[in-house]
Amino acid sequence: MGQLLKPGLRLRAAGDAELIVVRPPSTEVELACSGSPLTEVTGTEAPSTAAADGEPIQLGKRYVDTDSGVELLCTRAGSGLLTCDGRAMTIKGAKPLPSSD
C-alpha cells in the first residue's frame, strides 16, 4: 500500500531522520528507510531511539527517485537507506552554473 504525497508533507524515517516532500509523484508510492515505512510527522510522537543501518541521511540534501519523480529534503539527519517502491533513492546533484565567458 503506497502513500499519496503532497508538497510540504513532513515524514520521519527509521533512525530519527526527518524529511519534507519537495516534489511529489503523480501516483502513490511506497517510501521506506532500511525496510521500515516512512511515517507522517504529527508533532505528538517522541523521536525514535532505534538506529537504522545504512548510509547517513544528510541534513540539507535532496533525495530523488528518477522513475517516480519524488524529491525529499532532509531536515533532520539520520541513517538508513531511503527507498521508493523498492528502488534506492539518490542524492540530487547540483545544477552546473552557466559559463561566465
Tab-separated table of N, CA and C in Angstrom:
chain	number	residue	atom	x	y	z
A	1	MET	N	0.845	-1.183	0.000
A	1	MET	CA	0.000	0.000	0.000
A	1	MET	C	0.882	1.236	0.000
A	2	GLY	N	0.695	2.120	-0.942
A	2	GLY	CA	1.527	3.307	-1.067
A	2	GLY	C	0.910	4.527	-0.410
A	3	GLN	N	1.653	5.606	-0.475
A	3	GLN	CA	1.210	6.877	0.089
A	3	GLN	C	1.000	7.869	-1.040
A	4	LEU	N	-0.064	8.674	-0.939
A	4	LEU	CA	-0.252	9.774	-1.861
A	4	LEU	C	0.368	10.988	-1.187
A	5	LEU	N	1.432	11.501	-1.751
A	5	LEU	CA	2.213	12.567	-1.132
A	5	LEU	C	1.817	13.929	-1.676
A	6	LYS	N	2.011	14.959	-0.848
A	6	LYS	CA	1.763	16.333	-1.273
A	6	LYS	C	2.938	17.190	-0.820
A	7	PRO	N	3.216	18.290	-1.509
A	7	PRO	CA	4.343	19.141	-1.134
A	7	PRO	C	4.198	19.642	0.309
A	8	GLY	N	5.317	19.660	1.032
A	8	GLY	CA	5.325	20.149	2.410
A	8	GLY	C	5.040	19.095	3.459
A	9	LEU	N	4.657	17.884	3.045
A	9	LEU	CA	4.373	16.807	3.995
A	9	LEU	C	5.663	16.412	4.706
A	10	ARG	N	5.626	16.384	6.046
A	10	ARG	CA	6.797	16.005	6.845
A	10	ARG	C	6.745	14.517	7.151
A	11	LEU	N	7.865	13.833	6.908
A	11	LEU	CA	7.956	12.400	7.105
A	11	LEU	C	9.120	12.066	8.037
A	12	ARG	N	8.957	11.006	8.837
A	12	ARG	CA	10.024	10.536	9.725
A	12	ARG	C	10.459	9.158	9.265
A	13	ALA	N	11.782	8.975	9.231
A	13	ALA	CA	12.367	7.696	8.832
A	13	ALA	C	12.895	6.973	10.060
A	14	ALA	N	13.147	5.687	9.905
A	14	ALA	CA	13.811	4.926	10.966
A	14	ALA	C	15.153	5.590	11.234
A	15	GLY	N	15.601	5.579	12.466
A	15	GLY	CA	16.861	6.233	12.796
A	15	GLY	C	16.688	7.721	13.043
A	16	ASP	N	15.451	8.197	13.160
A	16	ASP	CA	15.119	9.563	13.545
A	16	ASP	C	15.372	10.636	12.489
A	17	ALA	N	15.649	10.274	11.242
A	17	ALA	CA	15.784	11.274	10.187
A	17	ALA	C	14.401	11.824	9.852
A	18	GLU	N	14.340	13.107	9.510
A	18	GLU	CA	13.083	13.717	9.069
A	18	GLU	C	13.282	14.321	7.695
A	19	LEU	N	12.235	14.220	6.870
A	19	LEU	CA	12.286	14.698	5.501
A	19	LEU	C	11.005	15.440	5.166
A	20	ILE	N	11.088	16.345	4.207
A	20	ILE	CA	9.927	17.079	3.707
A	20	ILE	C	9.786	16.769	2.222
A	21	VAL	N	8.554	16.543	1.787
A	21	VAL	CA	8.288	16.298	0.368
A	21	VAL	C	8.409	17.626	-0.377
A	22	VAL	N	9.348	17.689	-1.316
A	22	VAL	CA	9.541	18.884	-2.137
A	22	VAL	C	8.764	18.756	-3.435
A	23	ARG	N	8.881	17.578	-4.061
A	23	ARG	CA	8.170	17.321	-5.310
A	23	ARG	C	7.510	15.949	-5.199
A	24	PRO	N	6.186	15.926	-5.151
A	24	PRO	CA	5.500	14.637	-5.036
A	24	PRO	C	5.377	13.949	-6.390
A	25	PRO	N	5.216	12.634	-6.388
A	25	PRO	CA	4.936	11.925	-7.639
A	25	PRO	C	3.461	12.077	-7.987
A	26	SER	N	3.100	11.724	-9.193
A	26	SER	CA	1.697	11.834	-9.609
A	26	SER	C	0.872	10.635	-9.157
A	27	THR	N	1.532	9.557	-8.737
A	27	THR	CA	0.841	8.355	-8.279
A	27	THR	C	1.303	8.013	-6.867
A	28	GLU	N	0.633	7.046	-6.246
A	28	GLU	CA	1.035	6.596	-4.920
A	28	GLU	C	2.340	5.831	-5.006
A	29	VAL	N	3.211	6.058	-4.014
A	29	VAL	CA	4.483	5.339	-3.938
A	29	VAL	C	4.679	4.831	-2.517
A	30	GLU	N	5.563	3.866	-2.370
A	30	GLU	CA	5.900	3.311	-1.062
A	30	GLU	C	7.300	3.799	-0.695
A	31	LEU	N	7.370	4.741	0.266
A	31	LEU	CA	8.650	5.254	0.739
A	31	LEU	C	9.057	4.514	2.001
A	32	ALA	N	10.345	4.140	2.080
A	32	ALA	CA	10.830	3.397	3.240
A	32	ALA	C	12.265	3.800	3.545
A	33	CYS	N	12.687	3.494	4.766
A	33	CYS	CA	14.062	3.698	5.196
A	33	CYS	C	14.527	2.406	5.844
A	34	SER	N	15.505	1.759	5.242
A	34	SER	CA	16.026	0.474	5.722
A	34	SER	C	14.906	-0.539	5.938
A	35	GLY	N	13.926	-0.553	5.038
A	35	GLY	CA	12.833	-1.515	5.096
A	35	GLY	C	11.624	-1.093	5.913
A	36	SER	N	11.730	-0.025	6.722
A	36	SER	CA	10.603	0.460	7.528
A	36	SER	C	9.924	1.622	6.806
A	37	PRO	N	8.593	1.613	6.705
A	37	PRO	CA	7.903	2.697	6.005
A	37	PRO	C	8.120	4.052	6.684
A	38	LEU	N	8.220	5.110	5.869
A	38	LEU	CA	8.277	6.467	6.416
A	38	LEU	C	6.894	6.802	6.960
A	39	THR	N	6.858	7.521	8.083
A	39	THR	CA	5.589	7.891	8.700
A	39	THR	C	5.442	9.396	8.738
A	40	GLU	N	4.210	9.854	8.683
A	40	GLU	CA	3.941	11.288	8.732
A	40	GLU	C	4.236	11.817	10.130
A	41	VAL	N	4.897	12.991	10.207
A	41	VAL	CA	5.197	13.631	11.481
A	41	VAL	C	3.969	14.423	11.895
A	42	THR	N	3.429	14.092	13.077
A	42	THR	CA	2.253	14.807	13.566
A	42	THR	C	2.610	15.794	14.673
A	43	GLY	N	3.812	15.687	15.217
A	43	GLY	CA	4.237	16.593	16.274
A	43	GLY	C	3.967	16.073	17.666
A	44	THR	N	3.229	14.974	17.793
A	44	THR	CA	2.897	14.456	19.118
A	44	THR	C	3.733	13.251	19.508
A	45	GLU	N	4.406	12.631	18.538
A	45	GLU	CA	5.169	11.434	18.857
A	45	GLU	C	6.583	11.791	19.311
A	46	ALA	N	7.165	10.941	20.130
A	46	ALA	CA	8.541	11.127	20.594
A	46	ALA	C	9.486	10.643	19.509
A	47	PRO	N	10.665	11.264	19.387
A	47	PRO	CA	11.630	10.803	18.396
A	47	PRO	C	12.027	9.356	18.644
A	48	SER	N	12.295	8.650	17.592
A	48	SER	CA	12.684	7.242	17.683
A	48	SER	C	14.089	7.130	18.251
A	49	THR	N	14.311	6.079	19.010
A	49	THR	CA	15.652	5.820	19.513
A	49	THR	C	16.290	4.666	18.762
A	50	ALA	N	15.560	4.068	17.843
A	50	ALA	CA	16.092	2.948	17.061
A	50	ALA	C	17.040	3.476	16.002
A	51	ALA	N	18.177	2.839	15.908
A	51	ALA	CA	19.149	3.227	14.891
A	51	ALA	C	18.935	2.371	13.649
A	52	ALA	N	18.953	3.013	12.509
A	52	ALA	CA	18.811	2.288	11.248
A	52	ALA	C	20.191	2.043	10.669
A	53	ASP	N	20.335	0.903	10.025
A	53	ASP	CA	21.606	0.586	9.377
A	53	ASP	C	21.649	1.245	8.016
A	54	GLY	N	22.857	1.536	7.563
A	54	GLY	CA	22.994	2.050	6.215
A	54	GLY	C	23.735	3.361	6.168
A	55	GLU	N	23.653	3.966	5.023
A	55	GLU	CA	24.338	5.221	4.756
A	55	GLU	C	23.720	6.354	5.569
A	56	PRO	N	24.497	7.392	5.861
A	56	PRO	CA	23.904	8.529	6.552
A	56	PRO	C	22.930	9.283	5.642
A	57	ILE	N	21.835	9.729	6.224
A	57	ILE	CA	20.901	10.608	5.520
A	57	ILE	C	21.333	12.015	5.917
A	58	GLN	N	21.799	12.795	4.955
A	58	GLN	CA	22.492	14.045	5.227
A	58	GLN	C	21.558	15.243	5.278
A	59	LEU	N	21.739	16.056	6.309
A	59	LEU	CA	20.965	17.273	6.512
A	59	LEU	C	21.136	18.225	5.327
A	60	GLY	N	20.026	18.742	4.816
A	60	GLY	CA	20.058	19.715	3.735
A	60	GLY	C	20.162	19.131	2.341
A	61	LYS	N	20.324	17.826	2.226
A	61	LYS	CA	20.434	17.199	0.910
A	61	LYS	C	19.057	16.797	0.400
A	62	ARG	N	18.922	16.807	-0.910
A	62	ARG	CA	17.679	16.381	-1.560
A	62	ARG	C	17.871	14.974	-2.097
A	63	TYR	N	16.899	14.112	-1.808
A	63	TYR	CA	16.929	12.730	-2.256
A	63	TYR	C	15.847	12.537	-3.305
A	64	VAL	N	16.196	11.916	-4.431
A	64	VAL	CA	15.269	11.787	-5.551
A	64	VAL	C	15.166	10.345	-6.024
A	65	ASP	N	14.016	10.046	-6.617
A	65	ASP	CA	13.793	8.804	-7.346
A	65	ASP	C	13.402	9.220	-8.747
A	66	THR	N	14.263	8.940	-9.717
A	66	THR	CA	14.023	9.420	-11.080
A	66	THR	C	12.835	8.750	-11.752
A	67	ASP	N	12.524	7.504	-11.381
A	67	ASP	CA	11.400	6.809	-12.015
A	67	ASP	C	10.058	7.438	-11.651
A	68	SER	N	9.866	7.791	-10.375
A	68	SER	CA	8.583	8.342	-9.931
A	68	SER	C	8.575	9.873	-9.918
A	69	GLY	N	9.770	10.493	-9.846
A	69	GLY	CA	9.855	11.944	-9.788
A	69	GLY	C	9.786	12.514	-8.380
A	70	VAL	N	9.664	11.672	-7.352
A	70	VAL	CA	9.563	12.159	-5.982
A	70	VAL	C	10.899	12.754	-5.543
A	71	GLU	N	10.811	13.878	-4.782
A	71	GLU	CA	12.001	14.550	-4.264
A	71	GLU	C	11.752	14.905	-2.802
A	72	LEU	N	12.684	14.511	-1.923
A	72	LEU	CA	12.590	14.755	-0.490
A	72	LEU	C	13.777	15.581	-0.027
A	73	LEU	N	13.548	16.493	0.931
A	73	LEU	CA	14.602	17.312	1.519
A	73	LEU	C	14.796	16.874	2.961
A	74	CYS	N	16.032	16.563	3.348
A	74	CYS	CA	16.332	16.120	4.713
A	74	CYS	C	16.405	17.331	5.647
A	75	THR	N	15.574	17.334	6.705
A	75	THR	CA	15.564	18.414	7.680
A	75	THR	C	16.128	17.990	9.034
A	76	ARG	N	16.336	16.702	9.225
A	76	ARG	CA	17.000	16.170	10.416
A	76	ARG	C	17.777	14.936	9.974
A	77	ALA	N	19.087	14.966	10.220
A	77	ALA	CA	19.961	13.882	9.777
A	77	ALA	C	19.661	12.580	10.508
A	78	GLY	N	20.004	11.497	9.888
A	78	GLY	CA	19.835	10.173	10.467
A	78	GLY	C	20.643	9.192	9.648
A	79	SER	N	20.251	7.937	9.697
A	79	SER	CA	20.942	6.937	8.885
A	79	SER	C	19.936	5.941	8.351
A	80	GLY	N	20.309	5.285	7.287
A	80	GLY	CA	19.442	4.294	6.669
A	80	GLY	C	19.439	4.457	5.170
A	81	LEU	N	18.881	3.485	4.494
A	81	LEU	CA	18.779	3.510	3.041
A	81	LEU	C	17.360	3.922	2.661
A	82	LEU	N	17.220	5.105	2.054
A	82	LEU	CA	15.908	5.579	1.600
A	82	LEU	C	15.553	4.885	0.303
A	83	THR	N	14.319	4.358	0.234
A	83	THR	CA	13.859	3.697	-0.979
A	83	THR	C	12.475	4.202	-1.373
A	84	CYS	N	12.200	4.142	-2.664
A	84	CYS	CA	10.892	4.486	-3.217
A	84	CYS	C	10.468	3.302	-4.077
A	85	ASP	N	9.396	2.625	-3.668
A	85	ASP	CA	8.920	1.416	-4.357
A	85	ASP	C	10.048	0.391	-4.523
A	86	GLY	N	10.908	0.285	-3.515
A	86	GLY	CA	11.988	-0.695	-3.524
A	86	GLY	C	13.264	-0.249	-4.209
A	87	ARG	N	13.243	0.914	-4.870
A	87	ARG	CA	14.436	1.435	-5.546
A	87	ARG	C	15.162	2.393	-4.611
A	88	ALA	N	16.488	2.299	-4.546
A	88	ALA	CA	17.272	3.199	-3.699
A	88	ALA	C	17.179	4.624	-4.239
A	89	MET	N	16.941	5.574	-3.330
A	89	MET	CA	16.906	6.987	-3.713
A	89	MET	C	18.334	7.526	-3.700
A	90	THR	N	18.610	8.498	-4.553
A	90	THR	CA	19.954	9.066	-4.660
A	90	THR	C	19.939	10.537	-4.276
A	91	ILE	N	21.116	11.040	-3.904
A	91	ILE	CA	21.250	12.463	-3.590
A	91	ILE	C	21.231	13.233	-4.906
A	92	LYS	N	20.418	14.272	-4.940
A	92	LYS	CA	20.300	15.095	-6.145
A	92	LYS	C	21.565	15.925	-6.294
A	93	GLY	N	22.145	15.893	-7.458
A	93	GLY	CA	23.350	16.662	-7.740
A	93	GLY	C	23.052	18.124	-7.974
A	94	ALA	N	24.057	18.954	-7.782
A	94	ALA	CA	23.917	20.393	-8.010
A	94	ALA	C	23.847	20.670	-9.505
A	95	LYS	N	23.069	21.676	-9.864
A	95	LYS	CA	22.988	22.066	-11.269
A	95	LYS	C	24.245	22.832	-11.617
A	96	PRO	N	24.829	22.570	-12.787
A	96	PRO	CA	26.011	23.321	-13.178
A	96	PRO	C	25.643	24.779	-13.470
A	97	LEU	N	26.497	25.675	-13.031
A	97	LEU	CA	26.280	27.096	-13.295
A	97	LEU	C	26.648	27.430	-14.733
A	98	PRO	N	25.981	28.414	-15.313
A	98	PRO	CA	26.315	28.779	-16.682
A	98	PRO	C	27.714	29.380	-16.756
A	99	SER	N	28.330	29.222	-17.873
A	99	SER	CA	29.665	29.762	-18.085
A	99	SER	C	29.616	31.282	-18.068
A	100	SER	N	30.647	31.890	-17.502
A	100	SER	CA	30.665	33.367	-17.441
A	100	SER	C	31.406	33.964	-18.628
A	101	ASP	N	31.773	33.117	-19.581
A	101	ASP	CA	32.508	33.612	-20.764
A	101	ASP	C	31.612	34.368	-21.690
